[in-house]
């Protein structure tokens, strides 16, 4: 018995010692494991440009980038990795992709091997609720059919007349009146919001043939415009959320997915109401009456491959796609342009000098007062320095900072990056504007002169300056976008000095287009006639 007790005591003692040993060494084991994981991640960083954590991949680095400025974060990684890197997301997610800012790669995917790099099922599925099967979410023959039809309309004389006349009306009857009311009271205004209202009204006239009145006095909240903005913001959240997560949120109808559902309901109600009213209008149209030149009317006259009219859903998708493209891109570009102008007064002075010179060359000689001038189309086209300044703003702050493609068959980029079928490719236009290898050591400077040759504007390669995309998907509205931005910018600059409110934070917002997160708070001061007169006296 004593022997048995002694053996039991000895076993218990050994077990206790083992437990104590494990307890004493548990912190060391944790530290050792942490060191191993960290060393593994740092080793991977040398290969990938970012730490690759077990299970989580590069997600921690991405989350840190989201807390700051994600676009600057991407630019920094691309610069360290000579223009291309592979992003590895968490295990069992769809966040793996290749990110590039190499012009050679962009020409390869946008032009040379265009058919191998469609939008792809991941992109289309992520934004299908908002964009449906519209031109910016379509691939292959669906895209080609819409592109052909839209191209014919964009280049028609009637459409060009509509866009020019509607722009003059909106700028002189609304925009300048709103600015005058606010400036006379000495109030601050969110210039980004005002510009978004202007372009929203303009693009709705072009797409739907209706005027939502966003830029009416008092700047009212327009339900359709608000719903459209909320829907685009909720859609972009999906791109930084694992697919299984946002689909679960959609199933549960909570969070951003609930916002998206409610916003899309309002967007659809507006769109279908306009479509049905237009259908009735066309049926009741009397012979000889002037036809409308908006995109909706143009597509209603077309037929699908079976010879049938396009469905209401398809017409809705077409119009929503063009509103997204036309509303955000020009207004956001103008907001960044005016912010840069405030920081670079010599550029503003050169623009003012150019505008005065052009108006001063009118047959009537101009009267030295630009307060009432309405720029003529041929005058706007001659504003080369202004176009250079706008292009420079777009180089540094492209309206679409990143875009997405997917590989349908194995490919190899010109820089040697191997792409397996199904790989998602992100091309980063924002980062391209900050690459010394593309733009030189002064790449971060706002320098319109880089776009001029002998005083005339000279565009760069679409694969170096990708603000308007490139290859077969080159923006159909590029010429109109430049015309619109130049007309609006010149109309404001010749009347007001735009000063950003001191201390106002200006950072990009994570969205499909590069909004300023906090808007652009400015104060306006009327230009004195004597200031303009000295420019006229030079000519």
GROMACS .gro file of N, CA, C and O in nm, residues 203-254:
model
  208
  203UNK      N    1  -2.636   6.574  -6.736
  203UNK     CA    2  -2.634   6.437  -6.789
  203UNK      C    3  -2.773   6.375  -6.791
  203UNK      O    4  -2.803   6.292  -6.876
  204UNK      N    5  -2.861   6.416  -6.700
  204UNK     CA    6  -3.000   6.367  -6.704
  204UNK      C    7  -3.072   6.418  -6.829
  204UNK      O    8  -3.152   6.347  -6.890
  205UNK      N    9  -3.040   6.540  -6.869
  205UNK     CA   10  -3.096   6.594  -6.992
  205UNK      C   11  -3.046   6.515  -7.113
  205UNK      O   12  -3.120   6.486  -7.207
  206UNK      N   13  -2.918   6.477  -7.109
  206UNK     CA   14  -2.857   6.405  -7.219
  206UNK      C   15  -2.905   6.259  -7.223
  206UNK      O   16  -2.935   6.205  -7.330
  207UNK      N   17  -2.913   6.196  -7.106
  207UNK     CA   18  -2.950   6.055  -7.101
  207UNK      C   19  -3.100   6.032  -7.108
  207UNK      O   20  -3.148   5.951  -7.189
  208UNK      N   21  -3.176   6.103  -7.023
  208UNK     CA   22  -3.321   6.081  -7.012
  208UNK      C   23  -3.405   6.185  -7.086
  208UNK      O   24  -3.523   6.164  -7.109
  209UNK      N   25  -3.344   6.300  -7.114
  209UNK     CA   26  -3.422   6.408  -7.172
  209UNK      C   27  -3.510   6.477  -7.070
  209UNK      O   28  -3.611   6.540  -7.105
  210UNK      N   29  -3.474   6.466  -6.941
  210UNK     CA   30  -3.550   6.532  -6.835
  210UNK      C   31  -3.456   6.615  -6.749
  210UNK      O   32  -3.335   6.590  -6.744
  211UNK      N   33  -3.511   6.714  -6.683
  211UNK     CA   34  -3.434   6.804  -6.598
  211UNK      C   35  -3.475   6.784  -6.453
  211UNK      O   36  -3.583   6.825  -6.413
  212UNK      N   37  -3.389   6.721  -6.371
  212UNK     CA   38  -3.426   6.697  -6.231
  212UNK      C   39  -3.423   6.822  -6.144
  212UNK      O   40  -3.478   6.823  -6.034
  213UNK      N   41  -3.358   6.929  -6.189
  213UNK     CA   42  -3.358   7.054  -6.113
  213UNK      C   43  -3.272   7.055  -5.989
  213UNK      O   44  -3.304   7.123  -5.892
  214UNK      N   45  -3.161   6.983  -5.991
  214UNK     CA   46  -3.072   6.979  -5.873
  214UNK      C   47  -3.010   7.115  -5.844
  214UNK      O   48  -2.980   7.148  -5.729
  215UNK      N   49  -2.988   7.195  -5.950
  215UNK     CA   50  -2.920   7.323  -5.933
  215UNK      C   51  -3.019   7.439  -5.923
  215UNK      O   52  -2.987   7.552  -5.955
  216UNK      N   53  -3.139   7.409  -5.877
  216UNK     CA   54  -3.239   7.514  -5.858
  216UNK      C   55  -3.200   7.600  -5.738
  216UNK      O   56  -3.122   7.558  -5.652
  217UNK      N   57  -3.252   7.724  -5.730
  217UNK     CA   58  -3.223   7.811  -5.615
  217UNK      C   59  -3.252   7.741  -5.483
  217UNK      O   60  -3.353   7.671  -5.469
  218UNK      N   61  -3.164   7.759  -5.387
  218UNK     CA   62  -3.180   7.694  -5.258
  218UNK      C   63  -3.118   7.556  -5.252
  218UNK      O   64  -3.111   7.494  -5.146
  219UNK      N   65  -3.071   7.507  -5.368
  219UNK     CA   66  -3.006   7.376  -5.377
  219UNK      C   67  -3.086   7.267  -5.304
  219UNK      O   68  -3.042   7.210  -5.205
  220UNK      N   69  -3.206   7.237  -5.355
  220UNK     CA   70  -3.293   7.139  -5.288
  220UNK      C   71  -3.237   6.997  -5.295
  220UNK      O   72  -3.158   6.964  -5.383
  221UNK      N   73  -3.280   6.914  -5.201
  221UNK     CA   74  -3.247   6.772  -5.205
  221UNK      C   75  -3.338   6.705  -5.306
  221UNK      O   76  -3.460   6.713  -5.295
  222UNK      N   77  -3.279   6.641  -5.405
  222UNK     CA   78  -3.356   6.571  -5.509
  222UNK      C   79  -3.350   6.422  -5.479
  222UNK      O   80  -3.242   6.362  -5.480
  223UNK      N   81  -3.463   6.359  -5.448
  223UNK     CA   82  -3.463   6.217  -5.407
  223UNK      C   83  -3.387   6.126  -5.502
  223UNK      O   84  -3.311   6.040  -5.460
  224UNK      N   85  -3.407   6.143  -5.634
  224UNK     CA   86  -3.339   6.057  -5.730
  224UNK      C   87  -3.187   6.075  -5.722
  224UNK      O   88  -3.111   5.978  -5.721
  225UNK      N   89  -3.141   6.200  -5.715
  225UNK     CA   90  -2.997   6.227  -5.708
  225UNK      C   91  -2.938   6.171  -5.580
  225UNK      O   92  -2.829   6.110  -5.581
  226UNK      N   93  -3.009   6.188  -5.468
  226UNK     CA   94  -2.960   6.137  -5.339
  226UNK      C   95  -2.955   5.984  -5.342
  226UNK      O   96  -2.857   5.921  -5.296
  227UNK      N   97  -3.058   5.922  -5.396
  227UNK     CA   98  -3.062   5.776  -5.403
  227UNK      C   99  -2.951   5.723  -5.493
  227UNK      O  100  -2.887   5.621  -5.463
  228UNK      N  101  -2.925   5.792  -5.604
  228UNK     CA  102  -2.820   5.750  -5.696
  228UNK      C  103  -2.684   5.755  -5.629
  228UNK      O  104  -2.603   5.663  -5.641
  229UNK      N  105  -2.658   5.861  -5.555
  229UNK     CA  106  -2.530   5.876  -5.485
  229UNK      C  107  -2.514   5.768  -5.378
  229UNK      O  108  -2.406   5.708  -5.363
  230UNK      N  109  -2.620   5.743  -5.301
  230UNK     CA  110  -2.614   5.640  -5.197
  230UNK      C  111  -2.591   5.501  -5.257
  230UNK      O  112  -2.518   5.418  -5.200
  231UNK      N  113  -2.652   5.477  -5.372
  231UNK     CA  114  -2.639   5.346  -5.437
  231UNK      C  115  -2.496   5.323  -5.487
  231UNK      O  116  -2.442   5.213  -5.473
  232UNK      N  117  -2.434   5.426  -5.544
  232UNK     CA  118  -2.296   5.410  -5.591
  232UNK      C  119  -2.201   5.389  -5.475
  232UNK      O  120  -2.108   5.308  -5.482
  233UNK      N  121  -2.225   5.460  -5.364
  233UNK     CA  122  -2.138   5.445  -5.247
  233UNK      C  123  -2.152   5.306  -5.186
  233UNK      O  124  -2.052   5.242  -5.149
  234UNK      N  125  -2.274   5.256  -5.176
  234UNK     CA  126  -2.295   5.122  -5.120
  234UNK      C  127  -2.238   5.014  -5.212
  234UNK      O  128  -2.187   4.911  -5.166
  235UNK      N  129  -2.242   5.038  -5.344
  235UNK     CA  130  -2.189   4.940  -5.438
  235UNK      C  131  -2.039   4.925  -5.425
  235UNK      O  132  -1.984   4.814  -5.434
  236UNK      N  133  -1.967   5.036  -5.404
  236UNK     CA  134  -1.821   5.029  -5.399
  236UNK      C  135  -1.773   4.958  -5.273
  236UNK      O  136  -1.664   4.899  -5.271
  237UNK      N  137  -1.853   4.959  -5.168
  237UNK     CA  138  -1.816   4.887  -5.045
  237UNK      C  139  -1.798   4.738  -5.073
  237UNK      O  140  -1.717   4.671  -5.010
  238UNK      N  141  -1.871   4.687  -5.169
  238UNK     CA  142  -1.860   4.545  -5.203
  238UNK      C  143  -1.719   4.508  -5.251
  238UNK      O  144  -1.675   4.395  -5.231
  239UNK      N  145  -1.650   4.602  -5.314
  239UNK     CA  146  -1.518   4.570  -5.370
  239UNK      C  147  -1.412   4.548  -5.262
  239UNK      O  148  -1.309   4.487  -5.289
  240UNK      N  149  -1.434   4.601  -5.143
  240UNK     CA  150  -1.336   4.582  -5.035
  240UNK      C  151  -1.392   4.490  -4.926
  240UNK      O  152  -1.342   4.485  -4.815
  241UNK      N  153  -1.499   4.418  -4.962
  241UNK     CA  154  -1.562   4.324  -4.869
  241UNK      C  155  -1.562   4.186  -4.933
  241UNK      O  156  -1.598   4.173  -5.050
  242UNK      N  157  -1.520   4.082  -4.862
  242UNK     CA  158  -1.528   3.947  -4.918
  242UNK      C  159  -1.668   3.918  -4.972
  242UNK      O  160  -1.768   3.953  -4.908
  243UNK      N  161  -1.674   3.854  -5.087
  243UNK     CA  162  -1.802   3.831  -5.154
  243UNK      C  163  -1.903   3.761  -5.065
  243UNK      O  164  -2.022   3.797  -5.060
  244UNK      N  165  -1.857   3.659  -4.990
  244UNK     CA  166  -1.948   3.585  -4.903
  244UNK      C  167  -2.008   3.675  -4.795
  244UNK      O  168  -2.124   3.657  -4.755
  245UNK      N  169  -1.930   3.775  -4.752
  245UNK     CA  170  -1.978   3.866  -4.646
  245UNK      C  171  -2.087   3.957  -4.699
  245UNK      O  172  -2.195   3.969  -4.639
  246UNK      N  173  -2.060   4.026  -4.815
  246UNK     CA  174  -2.164   4.119  -4.862
  246UNK      C  175  -2.288   4.046  -4.911
  246UNK      O  176  -2.401   4.100  -4.901
  247UNK      N  177  -2.271   3.923  -4.960
  247UNK     CA  178  -2.390   3.847  -5.000
  247UNK      C  179  -2.472   3.806  -4.878
  247UNK      O  180  -2.596   3.801  -4.884
  248UNK      N  181  -2.404   3.779  -4.767
  248UNK     CA  182  -2.475   3.748  -4.643
  248UNK      C  183  -2.550   3.871  -4.593
  248UNK      O  184  -2.666   3.862  -4.550
  249UNK      N  185  -2.484   3.988  -4.600
  249UNK     CA  186  -2.550   4.113  -4.559
  249UNK      C  187  -2.670   4.141  -4.647
  249UNK      O  188  -2.774   4.189  -4.599
  250UNK      N  189  -2.658   4.108  -4.776
  250UNK     CA  190  -2.771   4.129  -4.867
  250UNK      C  191  -2.886   4.036  -4.831
  250UNK      O  192  -3.004   4.077  -4.831
  251UNK      N  193  -2.854   3.910  -4.801
  251UNK     CA  194  -2.956   3.814  -4.763
  251UNK      C  195  -3.028   3.858  -4.635
  251UNK      O  196  -3.151   3.847  -4.624
  252UNK      N  197  -2.951   3.911  -4.538
  252UNK     CA  198  -3.009   3.955  -4.410
  252UNK      C  199  -3.071   4.095  -4.421
  252UNK      O  200  -3.141   4.138  -4.329
  253UNK      N  201  -3.041   4.164  -4.532
  253UNK     CA  202  -3.092   4.300  -4.554
  253UNK      C  203  -3.051   4.394  -4.441
  253UNK      O  204  -3.134   4.460  -4.378
  254UNK      N  205  -2.920   4.402  -4.419
  254UNK     CA  206  -2.866   4.489  -4.314
  254UNK      C  207  -2.748   4.569  -4.369
  254UNK      O  208  -2.691   4.537  -4.473
   0.00000   0.00000   0.00000
